């Protein structure tokens, strides 16, 4: 029975991969989503059309498929670009897929939030001589953040569990690791992975509640 | 030449002509009340003065300087417009305070942002910001809100919010302060406190254009009354002239309808 600590330490180690994908995806997809949101609200029609089509494709196809296409696509299509060999290539490819996918979802949440801010807030800023960027960053943004926190929180929690999809291109994340034990006839490590996710999401929930409380000092 | 000259302003939304050949002028220290039924173009006129709408034709001249000329599109770049609109202040019907800022911050925010563009801002940062704070507090004292500096907009009444909005508009010391139905979104018992503040501004010879449905107030506070209907200025004159002896049939009808509603 002294294999238990070994298994747990290997599960923990592989869960760190999930955590790294989670963190990197958030760091890049949250701001990228804003850029995409601006594109989808652009007054320049071709750009708006292009961006909205892109968002439609990304949201309309399975993330699992996107992982496969992004990882194997360049090689199969004989592109000059190729991912680095070995585990680092698989890790980077997984992150790229997650970032693009989540940025598209975030962009739609941002767009909804931005468009929900009353016109009067912009106009009040304009008659006070503020520039467009001052109005956005000093007046609009915080109101948008307050409004979109719950749906963004939902996406963030979904992302925690979606990181397990990275195994489809052989990233050794926690469920893939547990699966190796299942193949040897040991089922409890697979169940144990659930606890990792539960604890992680529990902490996230606390953080999200705290953020929401932080922003409850005003009403918008 | 008058302090403000508005010359043949026209504005259409699609096929709908909202303003037709609007001409009027305003002297420094004068208070004009614009009356008329909903949809007569009063609000659009104010929005044109504040560059929230761009007139299709006509020009606006403040203090001898052309600040808008529809015939000269080169003078309509965003950066130009931003500076020029500071000649005017605007108080909105539904206040439009910034909810995430305190009462004092609402008043000082724009001034602080503008101060950052000053060449000497870096050296005198503290003094400048201090001055803006003091000015903001003074304005809030003027509108009777010294005890609400650190409140957020949702914590105060509608009448108080509108008074903050007035202080905010005054903070940048506009040449002409415009009011777009400043009491229409307020409960009747709260309109008094806002009208009192505007009346006090009139006594201090603040140059103002007030779009309002409060006829008694307009008669009281305005030096001149403009009656608008269907996008044109039908009649203008002193409050006595317009309210007691209206020359135009449309003005008579409007005032009659108004009096009937309130009897």
XYZ file of C-alpha atoms in Angstrom:
483
model
C 0.000 0.000 0.000
C 3.015 2.320 0.064
C 2.355 3.159 -3.565
C -0.382 5.624 -2.461
C 1.961 8.539 -1.681
C 3.766 7.949 -4.978
C 0.529 8.036 -6.941
C -0.649 11.138 -5.138
C 2.579 12.961 -5.799
C 2.415 12.027 -9.483
C -1.219 13.171 -9.680
C -0.300 16.437 -8.005
C 2.593 16.929 -10.355
C 0.398 16.365 -13.408
C -2.270 18.651 -12.006
C 0.318 21.414 -12.111
C 0.133 21.091 -15.887
C -3.603 21.775 -15.712
C -2.850 24.768 -13.510
C -0.259 26.119 -15.922
C -2.614 25.853 -18.894
C -5.312 27.497 -16.797
C -3.112 30.428 -15.769
C -1.545 31.026 -19.185
C -4.908 30.839 -20.907
C -6.402 33.438 -18.585
C -3.439 35.785 -18.780
C -3.619 35.914 -22.563
C -7.267 35.305 -23.387
C -8.739 37.942 -21.058
C -7.027 40.865 -22.842
C -7.199 39.223 -26.269
C -10.942 38.899 -25.777
C -11.172 42.677 -25.425
C -9.355 43.170 -28.722
C -11.720 40.717 -30.412
C -14.704 42.463 -28.797
C -13.603 45.792 -30.287
C -13.202 44.083 -33.651
C -16.706 42.678 -33.491
C -18.067 46.140 -32.658
C -16.000 47.919 -35.310
C -17.761 50.415 -37.527
C -15.582 49.144 -40.382
C -17.852 46.476 -41.820
C -15.349 44.045 -43.383
C -13.429 43.847 -40.107
C -16.576 43.347 -38.074
C -17.740 40.659 -40.466
C -14.386 38.898 -40.411
C -14.140 38.931 -36.625
C -17.713 37.754 -36.124
C -17.190 34.905 -38.574
C -14.057 33.888 -36.720
C -15.907 33.929 -33.390
C -18.692 31.884 -34.942
C -16.234 29.220 -36.153
C -14.421 29.024 -32.824
C -17.576 28.906 -30.745
C -19.280 26.620 -33.220
C -16.724 23.796 -33.242
C -15.569 21.566 -30.397
C -12.557 22.722 -28.435
C -11.275 19.160 -28.706
C -11.289 19.429 -32.488
C -9.537 22.785 -32.323
C -6.771 21.261 -30.209
C -6.234 18.536 -32.790
C -6.328 20.891 -35.767
C -3.961 23.376 -34.179
C -1.482 20.711 -33.163
C -1.531 18.487 -36.244
C -2.720 21.012 -38.838
C 0.594 22.669 -39.665
C 2.310 19.335 -40.306
C -0.545 17.810 -42.292
C -0.874 20.885 -44.461
C 2.876 20.996 -45.124
C 3.145 24.468 -43.681
C 6.594 25.900 -43.124
C 5.612 26.439 -39.491
C 5.835 23.540 -37.076
C 5.490 23.130 -33.323
C 8.634 22.402 -31.314
C 9.202 18.695 -30.794
C 8.279 16.754 -27.714
C 6.202 17.776 -24.741
C 6.944 21.492 -24.990
C 5.397 21.644 -28.474
C 2.277 19.873 -27.281
C 2.043 22.203 -24.301
C 2.381 25.362 -26.391
C -0.127 24.110 -28.972
C -2.640 23.319 -26.235
C -2.247 26.798 -24.790
C -2.701 28.437 -28.180
C -5.930 26.512 -28.734
C -7.263 27.357 -25.280
C -6.338 31.027 -25.572
C -8.056 31.462 -28.938
C -11.121 29.540 -27.829
C -11.577 31.363 -24.540
C -10.779 34.769 -25.998
C -13.718 34.319 -28.360
C -16.090 33.453 -25.542
C -14.799 36.342 -23.434
C -15.144 38.723 -26.374
C -18.867 38.085 -26.554
C -19.247 38.605 -22.819
C -17.292 41.871 -23.096
C -19.361 43.012 -26.055
C -22.573 42.394 -24.156
C -21.194 44.254 -21.144
C -19.927 47.213 -23.130
C -23.130 47.560 -25.103
C -25.180 47.440 -21.905
C -23.642 50.644 -20.553
C -26.089 53.505 -21.119
C -25.256 55.973 -23.884
C -25.511 58.756 -21.311
C -22.280 57.652 -19.633
C -20.359 58.235 -22.864
C -22.138 61.513 -23.489
C -21.431 62.764 -19.970
C -17.751 62.047 -20.567
C -17.814 63.728 -23.968
C -19.379 66.983 -22.783
C -16.741 67.075 -20.050
C -14.055 67.083 -22.720
C -12.734 63.579 -22.142
C -11.057 61.677 -24.958
C -12.534 58.418 -26.202
C -9.907 56.378 -24.392
C -10.343 58.351 -21.168
C -14.069 57.687 -21.331
C -13.476 53.991 -21.874
C -10.821 53.471 -19.236
C -11.956 55.961 -16.589
C -15.728 55.710 -16.894
C -16.914 52.645 -18.776
C -14.466 49.844 -18.007
C -15.081 49.391 -14.291
C -18.841 49.399 -14.835
C -18.386 46.742 -17.509
C -16.186 44.638 -15.234
C -18.781 44.768 -12.494
C -21.514 43.667 -14.884
C -19.593 40.854 -16.549
C -17.989 39.359 -13.468
C -20.609 36.608 -13.012
C -20.526 35.334 -16.639
C -16.731 35.627 -16.760
C -16.599 33.657 -13.516
C -18.623 30.949 -15.197
C -16.162 30.729 -18.078
C -13.186 30.690 -15.734
C -14.662 27.773 -13.823
C -15.390 25.935 -17.062
C -11.801 26.504 -18.106
C -10.487 24.708 -15.028
C -12.185 21.531 -16.159
C -11.558 22.060 -19.868
C -7.809 21.933 -19.250
C -8.266 18.154 -19.039
C -8.927 18.195 -22.791
C -5.236 18.893 -23.350
C -4.593 15.161 -23.087
C -6.082 14.711 -26.548
C -2.742 15.909 -27.905
C -0.847 13.902 -25.300
C -0.279 16.522 -22.641
C 0.143 14.534 -19.477
C -2.429 16.307 -17.374
C -4.060 14.806 -14.317
C -6.798 12.704 -15.913
C -4.384 11.213 -18.421
C -2.094 10.345 -15.526
C -4.942 8.759 -13.575
C -5.950 6.880 -16.704
C -2.609 5.104 -16.730
C -3.441 3.636 -13.343
C -6.932 2.715 -14.485
C -5.369 0.721 -17.293
C -3.448 -1.187 -14.643
C -6.697 -1.936 -12.823
C -6.505 0.812 -10.208
C -9.621 3.001 -10.246
C -9.291 5.286 -7.196
C -6.739 7.696 -8.727
C -9.336 8.624 -11.337
C -11.849 9.443 -8.617
C -9.185 11.334 -6.725
C -8.718 13.720 -9.674
C -12.235 14.995 -8.999
C -11.074 16.220 -5.621
C -8.309 18.283 -7.201
C -10.812 20.012 -9.482
C -13.294 20.510 -6.669
C -10.739 22.134 -4.400
C -9.426 24.339 -7.193
C -12.910 25.523 -8.155
C -13.738 26.045 -4.487
C -10.827 28.442 -4.122
C -11.808 30.198 -7.357
C -15.355 30.627 -6.126
C -14.077 32.323 -3.007
C -11.895 34.647 -5.083
C -14.773 35.493 -7.421
C -17.107 36.212 -4.499
C -14.463 38.442 -2.979
C -14.082 40.361 -6.247
C -17.817 40.788 -6.542
C -17.965 42.120 -3.014
C -15.096 44.486 -3.780
C -17.138 45.997 -6.584
C -20.366 46.214 -4.621
C -19.560 49.706 -3.354
C -21.297 51.193 -6.377
C -24.341 50.373 -8.430
C -24.324 50.298 -12.189
C -22.120 90.876 -31.930
C -23.655 88.696 -29.256
C -21.795 86.354 -26.947
C -23.375 83.312 -28.569
C -24.684 83.345 -32.099
C -26.448 80.359 -33.554
C -26.937 80.764 -37.280
C -29.368 78.787 -39.405
C -28.794 75.420 -37.784
C -30.476 72.511 -39.543
C -30.538 68.897 -38.478
C -32.242 65.828 -39.909
C -32.407 62.255 -38.723
C -32.992 60.302 -41.915
C -35.983 61.912 -43.563
C -37.116 63.605 -40.394
C -36.163 67.262 -40.221
C -35.739 67.936 -36.504
C -34.297 71.446 -36.656
C -35.184 73.942 -39.378
C -33.241 77.114 -39.775
C -32.632 77.808 -36.093
C -31.344 81.324 -35.441
C -30.841 82.903 -32.084
C -28.331 84.733 -29.994
C -27.492 85.033 -26.355
C -25.749 87.749 -24.368
C -23.256 87.111 -21.608
C -25.069 86.648 -18.308
C -28.383 86.108 -20.033
C -30.711 83.209 -19.251
C -32.791 81.741 -22.047
C -35.568 79.261 -21.420
C -36.619 77.062 -24.307
C -40.159 75.736 -24.073
C -42.252 73.606 -26.366
C -43.904 70.221 -26.504
C -41.973 66.954 -26.742
C -40.532 66.349 -30.168
C -40.282 70.035 -30.986
C -36.483 69.822 -31.294
C -35.469 71.508 -28.033
C -33.237 68.704 -26.850
C -31.677 68.215 -30.277
C -30.789 71.905 -30.327
C -28.975 71.595 -26.994
C -27.222 68.454 -28.208
C -26.036 70.326 -31.289
C -24.584 73.096 -29.130
C -22.717 70.469 -27.124
C -21.459 68.604 -30.198
C -23.396 65.485 -29.284
C -25.100 65.898 -32.655
C -23.521 67.424 -35.703
C -25.774 69.951 -37.450
C -26.186 69.414 -41.194
C -25.780 73.107 -41.850
C -25.327 76.367 -40.015
C -22.731 77.723 -37.653
C -22.173 78.400 -33.970
C -20.126 81.380 -32.847
C -19.037 81.974 -29.271
C -17.447 85.235 -28.271
C -16.684 86.102 -31.879
C -14.979 82.772 -32.536
C -16.510 80.288 -34.947
C -16.612 77.006 -33.043
C -18.766 75.154 -35.515
C -19.333 75.657 -39.203
C -20.998 72.887 -41.150
C -19.439 74.284 -44.327
C -15.933 73.742 -42.970
C -15.395 70.045 -42.247
C -11.697 70.545 -41.499
C -12.632 72.177 -38.192
C -14.580 69.136 -37.057
C -11.839 66.720 -36.120
C -12.283 64.942 -32.807
C -9.404 66.705 -31.107
C -10.742 70.128 -32.115
C -14.258 69.284 -31.087
C -13.090 68.121 -27.685
C -11.630 71.510 -26.819
C -14.446 73.466 -28.388
C -17.206 71.705 -26.566
C -15.738 73.002 -23.306
C -17.363 76.343 -24.135
C -20.581 74.600 -23.211
C -21.609 72.605 -20.182
C -24.565 70.253 -20.231
C -26.769 68.990 -17.428
C -28.716 65.938 -18.539
C -32.280 65.000 -17.826
C -31.208 61.806 -16.087
C -28.033 63.143 -14.470
C -25.608 60.569 -15.943
C -23.340 60.674 -12.932
C -20.477 58.187 -12.946
C -21.646 55.507 -10.496
C -18.199 54.256 -9.457
C -16.992 57.666 -8.311
C -17.905 59.593 -5.198
C -19.776 62.862 -5.394
C -16.529 64.846 -5.165
C -14.728 62.606 -7.665
C -17.584 63.060 -10.136
C -16.987 66.791 -9.962
C -13.182 66.689 -10.148
C -12.517 63.803 -12.576
C -12.681 65.739 -15.839
C -10.685 68.653 -14.463
C -7.960 66.275 -13.284
C -7.781 64.591 -16.668
C -7.541 67.948 -18.407
C -4.874 69.150 -15.977
C -2.659 66.235 -17.004
C -2.362 67.864 -20.421
C -0.891 71.010 -18.901
C 2.807 71.542 -19.526
C 3.506 72.298 -15.874
C 1.532 69.368 -14.509
C 4.546 67.251 -13.545
C 6.232 69.990 -11.550
C 3.119 71.273 -9.812
C 1.167 68.064 -9.638
C 0.285 68.376 -5.979
C -0.701 71.997 -6.047
C -2.805 71.563 -9.171
C -4.683 68.556 -7.829
C -5.156 70.305 -4.498
C -6.628 73.299 -6.278
C -9.026 71.109 -8.270
C -10.165 69.427 -5.062
C -10.790 72.751 -3.360
C -12.662 74.055 -6.362
C -14.814 70.924 -6.437
C -15.630 71.268 -2.743
C -16.527 74.902 -3.235
C -18.907 74.046 -6.057
C -20.528 71.303 -4.022
C -20.970 73.747 -1.159
C -22.678 76.083 -3.617
C -25.240 73.420 -4.469
C -25.623 72.554 -0.800
C -23.929 69.173 -0.754
C -20.893 69.702 1.451
C -21.983 66.817 3.654
C -22.187 64.342 0.754
C -18.668 64.599 -0.712
C -17.801 60.962 -0.106
C -21.171 59.449 -0.967
C -21.671 57.416 -4.113
C -24.440 58.471 -6.502
C -26.721 55.581 -5.561
C -26.617 56.679 -1.938
C -28.215 60.072 -2.536
C -31.606 61.227 -3.818
C -32.379 62.153 -7.414
C -32.479 65.838 -6.542
C -29.091 65.602 -4.896
C -27.732 63.685 -7.880
C -28.884 66.419 -10.219
C -27.216 69.025 -8.015
C -23.982 67.039 -8.217
C -24.401 66.986 -11.997
C -24.746 70.779 -11.978
C -21.582 71.143 -9.894
C -19.820 68.734 -12.263
C -20.835 70.832 -15.269
C -19.652 73.994 -13.524
C -16.280 72.480 -12.650
C -14.843 73.156 -16.089
C -16.163 76.731 -16.029
C -18.083 76.631 -19.283
C -19.054 79.906 -20.932
C -22.598 78.713 -21.367
C -24.357 76.162 -19.196
C -27.134 74.146 -20.831
C -29.875 72.247 -19.016
C -31.868 69.545 -20.750
C -35.105 69.256 -18.787
C -33.180 69.090 -15.520
C -36.196 68.220 -13.387
C -38.158 65.920 -15.691
C -36.763 62.743 -14.131
C -37.438 63.913 -10.586
C -40.327 63.427 -8.217
C -42.278 66.655 -7.772
C -41.048 67.134 -4.228
C -37.433 67.042 -5.434
C -37.706 69.521 -8.310
C -37.733 72.514 -5.969
C -34.221 71.994 -4.658
C -32.806 71.729 -8.184
C -34.685 74.782 -9.437
C -33.414 76.714 -6.441
C -29.830 75.942 -7.411
C -30.435 77.043 -10.995
C -32.136 80.204 -9.784
C -29.093 80.984 -7.657
C -26.869 80.540 -10.704
C -29.065 82.975 -12.604
C -28.648 85.538 -9.837
C -24.890 85.222 -10.256
C -25.281 86.043 -13.927
C -24.368 82.601 -15.194
C -25.073 82.403 -18.912
C -27.599 79.620 -19.323
C -29.884 77.912 -21.799
C -32.582 75.933 -20.052
C -34.889 73.512 -21.809
C -37.751 73.016 -19.423
C -41.370 72.072 -18.928
C -41.582 74.125 -15.733
C -43.415 77.166 -17.063
C -43.543 79.095 -13.808
C -39.854 78.562 -13.357
C -39.114 79.652 -16.934
C -41.163 82.814 -16.462
C -39.354 83.515 -13.204
C -35.769 82.894 -14.035
C -35.410 83.553 -17.760
C -34.528 86.860 -19.350
C -35.840 85.571 -22.616
C -38.122 82.725 -23.615
C -37.953 80.799 -26.856
C -40.940 78.765 -27.928
C -40.160 75.935 -30.314
C -42.556 73.808 -32.289
C -41.913 71.277 -35.018
C -38.233 72.160 -35.343
C -38.590 75.919 -35.683
C -38.410 78.833 -33.283
C -41.981 80.038 -33.415
C -41.637 82.951 -31.070
C -39.166 84.534 -28.709
C -39.251 87.441 -26.347
C -39.295 88.428 -22.703
C -41.242 86.102 -20.391
C -43.990 88.705 -20.157
C -44.324 88.918 -23.913
C -44.359 85.205 -24.524
C -46.475 84.146 -21.567
C -48.887 87.102 -21.313
C -49.171 88.278 -24.875
C -48.111 85.538 -27.262
C -48.228 86.778 -30.845
C -48.345 83.420 -32.559
C -51.331 81.130 -32.672
C -49.168 78.046 -31.983
C -47.724 79.620 -28.840
C -51.209 80.484 -27.598
C -52.382 76.945 -28.148
C -49.368 75.448 -26.414
C -49.769 77.690 -23.377
C -53.499 77.081 -23.250
C -52.999 73.348 -23.339
C -50.385 73.662 -20.647
C -52.604 75.765 -18.395
C -55.494 73.401 -18.853
C -53.376 70.448 -17.794
C -52.392 72.174 -14.611
C -55.712 73.575 -13.524
